[in-house]
Short mmCIF file of C-alpha atoms in Angstrom, two decimals:
data_model
loop_
_atom_site.label_atom_id
_atom_site.label_comp_id
_atom_site.label_asym_id
_atom_site.label_seq_id
_atom_site.Cartn_x
_atom_site.Cartn_y
_atom_site.Cartn_z
CA MET E 1405 173.48 96.71 121.77
CA LEU E 1406 170.68 94.39 122.96
CA ILE E 1407 168.32 97.32 122.99
CA SER E 1408 168.46 97.67 119.24
CA PHE E 1409 167.82 93.87 118.87
CA PHE E 1410 164.76 93.84 121.08
CA LEU E 1411 163.39 97.20 119.51
CA ALA E 1412 163.79 95.40 116.08
CA ILE E 1413 161.80 92.39 117.35
CA SER E 1414 159.17 94.75 118.62
CA ALA E 1415 159.04 96.54 115.26
CA LEU E 1416 158.36 93.25 113.57
CA VAL E 1417 155.52 92.40 115.83
CA VAL E 1418 153.94 95.89 115.50
CA SER E 1419 154.17 95.52 111.73
CA LEU E 1420 151.67 92.76 111.79
CA TYR E 1421 149.11 95.07 113.43
CA THR E 1422 149.50 98.16 111.48
CA ARG E 1423 149.49 99.48 107.86
CA TRP E 1424 153.14 100.56 108.14
CA THR E 1425 154.42 97.11 107.44
CA TRP E 1426 157.31 97.89 104.99
CA LEU E 1427 158.39 100.83 106.95
CA LEU E 1428 158.66 98.85 110.19
CA TRP E 1429 160.40 95.88 108.36
CA SER E 1430 163.02 98.39 107.11
CA ILE E 1431 163.48 99.87 110.53
CA ALA E 1432 163.93 96.33 112.02
CA ALA E 1433 166.51 95.42 109.34
CA VAL E 1434 168.48 98.60 110.23
CA LEU E 1435 168.35 97.85 113.97
CA PHE E 1436 169.47 94.25 113.41
CA ALA E 1437 172.37 95.58 111.36
CA MET E 1438 173.36 97.93 114.22
CA PHE E 1439 173.18 94.83 116.54
CA PHE E 1440 175.30 92.57 114.38
CA GLY E 1441 177.56 95.11 112.69
CA ILE E 1442 178.36 95.08 109.01
CA GLU E 1443 182.04 94.68 108.88
CA GLY E 1444 184.11 91.52 108.30
CA GLN E 1445 182.38 88.29 109.32
CA ALA E 1446 179.72 90.13 111.24
CA ILE E 1447 177.92 90.79 107.92
CA LEU E 1448 177.83 87.15 107.21
CA HIS E 1449 176.27 86.54 110.68
CA TYR E 1450 173.80 89.25 110.00
CA LEU E 1451 172.74 87.84 106.57
CA ILE E 1452 172.21 84.32 107.97
CA PHE E 1453 170.14 85.86 110.86
CA MET E 1454 168.12 87.90 108.44
CA ILE E 1455 167.41 84.80 106.25
CA GLY E 1456 165.97 83.27 109.35
CA VAL E 1457 163.86 86.40 110.06
CA ILE E 1458 162.52 86.38 106.51
CA LEU E 1459 161.67 82.60 106.69
CA LEU E 1460 159.90 83.07 109.89
CA ILE E 1461 157.80 85.94 108.45
CA LEU E 1462 157.12 83.83 105.40
CA GLU E 1463 155.81 81.05 107.67
CA VAL E 1464 153.10 83.42 108.88
CA TYR E 1465 151.95 83.98 105.30
CA ILE E 1466 152.54 80.59 103.76
CA PRO E 1467 151.82 77.81 106.15
CA ASP E 1468 153.63 74.58 105.11
CA LEU E 1469 153.56 72.33 108.09
CA GLY E 1470 156.24 74.35 109.77
CA LEU E 1471 159.00 73.61 107.39
CA THR E 1472 159.82 77.27 106.50
CA GLY E 1473 159.49 78.29 110.06
CA SER E 1474 161.69 75.48 111.25
CA VAL E 1475 164.54 76.42 108.79
CA GLY E 1476 163.94 80.02 109.78
CA LEU E 1477 164.23 79.39 113.48
CA ILE E 1478 167.50 77.42 112.86
CA ALA E 1479 168.98 80.33 110.85
CA PHE E 1480 167.80 82.76 113.51
CA ILE E 1481 169.51 80.87 116.27
CA LEU E 1482 172.53 80.13 114.13
CA GLY E 1483 173.06 83.85 113.51
CA LEU E 1484 173.10 84.54 117.10
CA TRP E 1485 175.42 81.65 117.91
CA LEU E 1486 177.87 82.81 115.34
CA LYS E 1487 177.87 86.27 116.96
CA PHE E 1488 178.16 85.27 120.59
CA GLN E 1489 179.23 81.52 120.44
CA ASP E 1490 177.81 81.16 124.00
CA LEU E 1491 174.81 78.85 124.53
CA SER E 1492 173.57 80.65 127.56
CA THR E 1493 173.63 84.10 126.02
CA VAL E 1494 171.83 82.78 122.81
CA THR E 1495 169.27 80.98 124.89
CA LEU E 1496 168.56 84.18 127.06
CA ILE E 1497 168.16 86.26 123.93
CA VAL E 1498 165.77 83.78 122.26
CA LEU E 1499 163.62 83.53 125.40
CA ALA E 1500 163.58 87.29 125.88
CA SER E 1501 162.45 87.63 122.24
CA LEU E 1502 159.71 85.09 122.72
CA ALA E 1503 158.58 87.00 125.79
CA ILE E 1504 158.46 90.31 123.93
CA VAL E 1505 156.54 88.72 121.07
CA LEU E 1506 153.92 87.21 123.41
CA ILE E 1507 153.56 90.33 125.61
CA LEU E 1508 153.04 92.38 122.50
CA PHE E 1509 150.55 89.91 121.07
CA LEU E 1510 148.61 90.03 124.30
CA ILE E 1511 148.67 93.83 124.46
CA PHE E 1512 147.33 94.22 120.94
CA ASN E 1513 144.68 91.53 121.17
CA LYS E 1514 143.61 93.00 124.49
CA MET E 1515 143.22 96.30 122.81
CA GLY E 1516 141.07 94.78 120.13
CA TYR E 1517 143.52 94.96 117.19
CA ASN E 1518 143.56 92.24 114.53
CA LEU E 1519 146.47 90.90 112.48
CA GLN E 1520 146.75 92.84 109.26
CA PHE E 1521 147.85 90.21 106.83
CA SER E 1522 146.43 87.46 104.47
CA PRO E 1523 147.76 84.05 105.44
CA ASP E 1524 147.39 82.47 101.98
CA PHE E 1525 149.32 83.93 99.07
CA ILE E 1526 147.71 81.51 96.54
CA LEU E 1527 144.15 82.47 97.54
CA ASP E 1528 145.27 86.18 97.65
CA LYS E 1529 146.60 85.97 93.97
CA ALA E 1530 143.35 84.52 92.76
CA ILE E 1531 141.37 87.21 94.71
CA ASN E 1532 143.56 89.93 93.26
CA LYS E 1533 142.91 88.72 89.80
CA ASP E 1534 139.22 88.57 90.23
CA ALA E 1535 139.12 91.87 92.14
CA ASN E 1536 141.10 93.70 89.54
CA SER E 1537 139.09 92.15 86.74
CA ASN E 1538 135.70 93.08 88.28
CA SER E 1539 136.89 96.74 89.23
CA GLU E 1540 138.33 97.42 85.77
CA THR E 1541 136.01 95.65 83.32
CA LYS E 1542 132.62 96.26 84.90
CA ASP E 1543 130.89 99.29 83.64
CA HIS E 1544 129.98 102.18 85.97
CA THR E 1545 126.22 101.28 85.84
CA TYR E 1546 126.96 97.79 87.29
CA LEU E 1547 129.31 99.11 89.96
CA ALA E 1548 126.82 101.82 90.85
CA SER E 1549 124.30 99.11 91.43
CA LEU E 1550 126.42 97.79 94.22
CA VAL E 1551 125.84 100.88 96.32
CA GLY E 1552 124.13 99.91 99.56
CA LYS E 1553 125.13 96.22 99.28
CA GLU E 1554 126.95 94.58 102.25
CA GLY E 1555 130.02 92.33 102.19
CA ILE E 1556 133.15 91.64 104.05
CA THR E 1557 136.75 92.64 103.77
CA VAL E 1558 139.42 90.27 102.48
CA GLY E 1559 142.56 91.15 104.27
CA GLY E 1560 142.61 94.67 105.62
CA LEU E 1561 141.66 97.95 103.94
CA ARG E 1562 144.60 100.32 104.51
CA PRO E 1563 142.89 102.30 103.12
CA VAL E 1564 142.69 100.18 99.87
CA GLY E 1565 142.26 96.49 99.66
CA LYS E 1566 139.93 93.70 98.55
CA ILE E 1567 136.22 93.14 99.54
CA LYS E 1568 133.86 90.28 98.82
CA VAL E 1569 130.32 91.01 97.88
CA ALA E 1570 127.81 88.40 96.57
CA ASP E 1571 130.61 85.91 95.90
CA HIS E 1572 132.62 88.36 93.84
CA TYR E 1573 135.82 90.20 94.85
CA PHE E 1574 136.40 93.84 94.23
CA GLU E 1575 139.09 96.28 94.98
CA ALA E 1576 137.72 99.01 97.35
CA TYR E 1577 138.74 101.98 99.33
CA SER E 1578 137.82 102.61 103.06
CA LEU E 1579 136.21 105.85 103.94
CA GLU E 1580 137.89 105.34 107.37
CA GLU E 1581 141.53 105.11 108.27
CA MET E 1582 141.65 101.37 108.26
CA ILE E 1583 139.25 98.32 108.38
CA ALA E 1584 140.58 95.03 109.62
CA ALA E 1585 140.29 91.78 107.83
CA ASN E 1586 136.91 89.76 107.81
CA GLN E 1587 134.86 92.72 108.85
CA PRO E 1588 131.37 93.53 107.57
CA ILE E 1589 131.22 96.55 105.17
CA LYS E 1590 128.79 98.39 103.17
CA ILE E 1591 129.39 99.99 99.75
CA VAL E 1592 128.73 103.67 100.15
CA LYS E 1593 129.52 105.21 96.73
CA VAL E 1594 131.30 104.54 93.38
CA VAL E 1595 133.31 107.27 91.90
CA ASP E 1596 135.28 106.81 88.61
CA LYS E 1597 134.90 102.97 88.98
CA LYS E 1598 136.33 103.25 92.44
CA ILE E 1599 134.33 101.53 95.23
CA TYR E 1600 134.23 103.33 98.54
CA VAL E 1601 133.03 101.37 101.64
CA ARG E 1602 132.43 102.00 105.34
CA SER E 1603 132.56 99.44 108.24
CA GLU E 1604 129.42 98.07 109.49
CA MET E 1605 130.91 97.16 112.99
CA ASN E 1606 129.44 100.28 114.42
CA GLY E 1607 126.16 100.05 112.66
#
């Protein structure tokens, strides 16, 4: 039973480092459902717990002095308390979860992986608007003139995402499997108003 819980925690952490975010979140939700059960009062405990998980994830994306994260942590712990109603058990599960999270963070960072998310939804919304506008309204001649120019990724390219070139944002496609956030890139070609880039990390 606890195995499904800790596997779900692991899936959530891994989702922050890969392009399979929604898939891993779905897997985690199913594993948590297996842990709590979905019959009788168990489903209420599960829903309270999942609200906590969602709020904790939102805290990563929308920093607000920890308010969302604090409420999320309370719901997270409350869901576990309602299931076990034993302080020692809940404490051990929370501490074990934190240990798993820290260990996975250390492993991924040691391997050179970067978190694959944008921490600011408001900025991202503005970037999306500018990027979509530039990619769709600029004529092909203008976009073609960008070939050879360098810029940086905004968020990750998995393989599509946003880039910044000369103070303008564009939607772009990676010629590689994935390029992490804030990495130098070069525009290689433009086909049908689609901008293709390659990482400059390797020269």
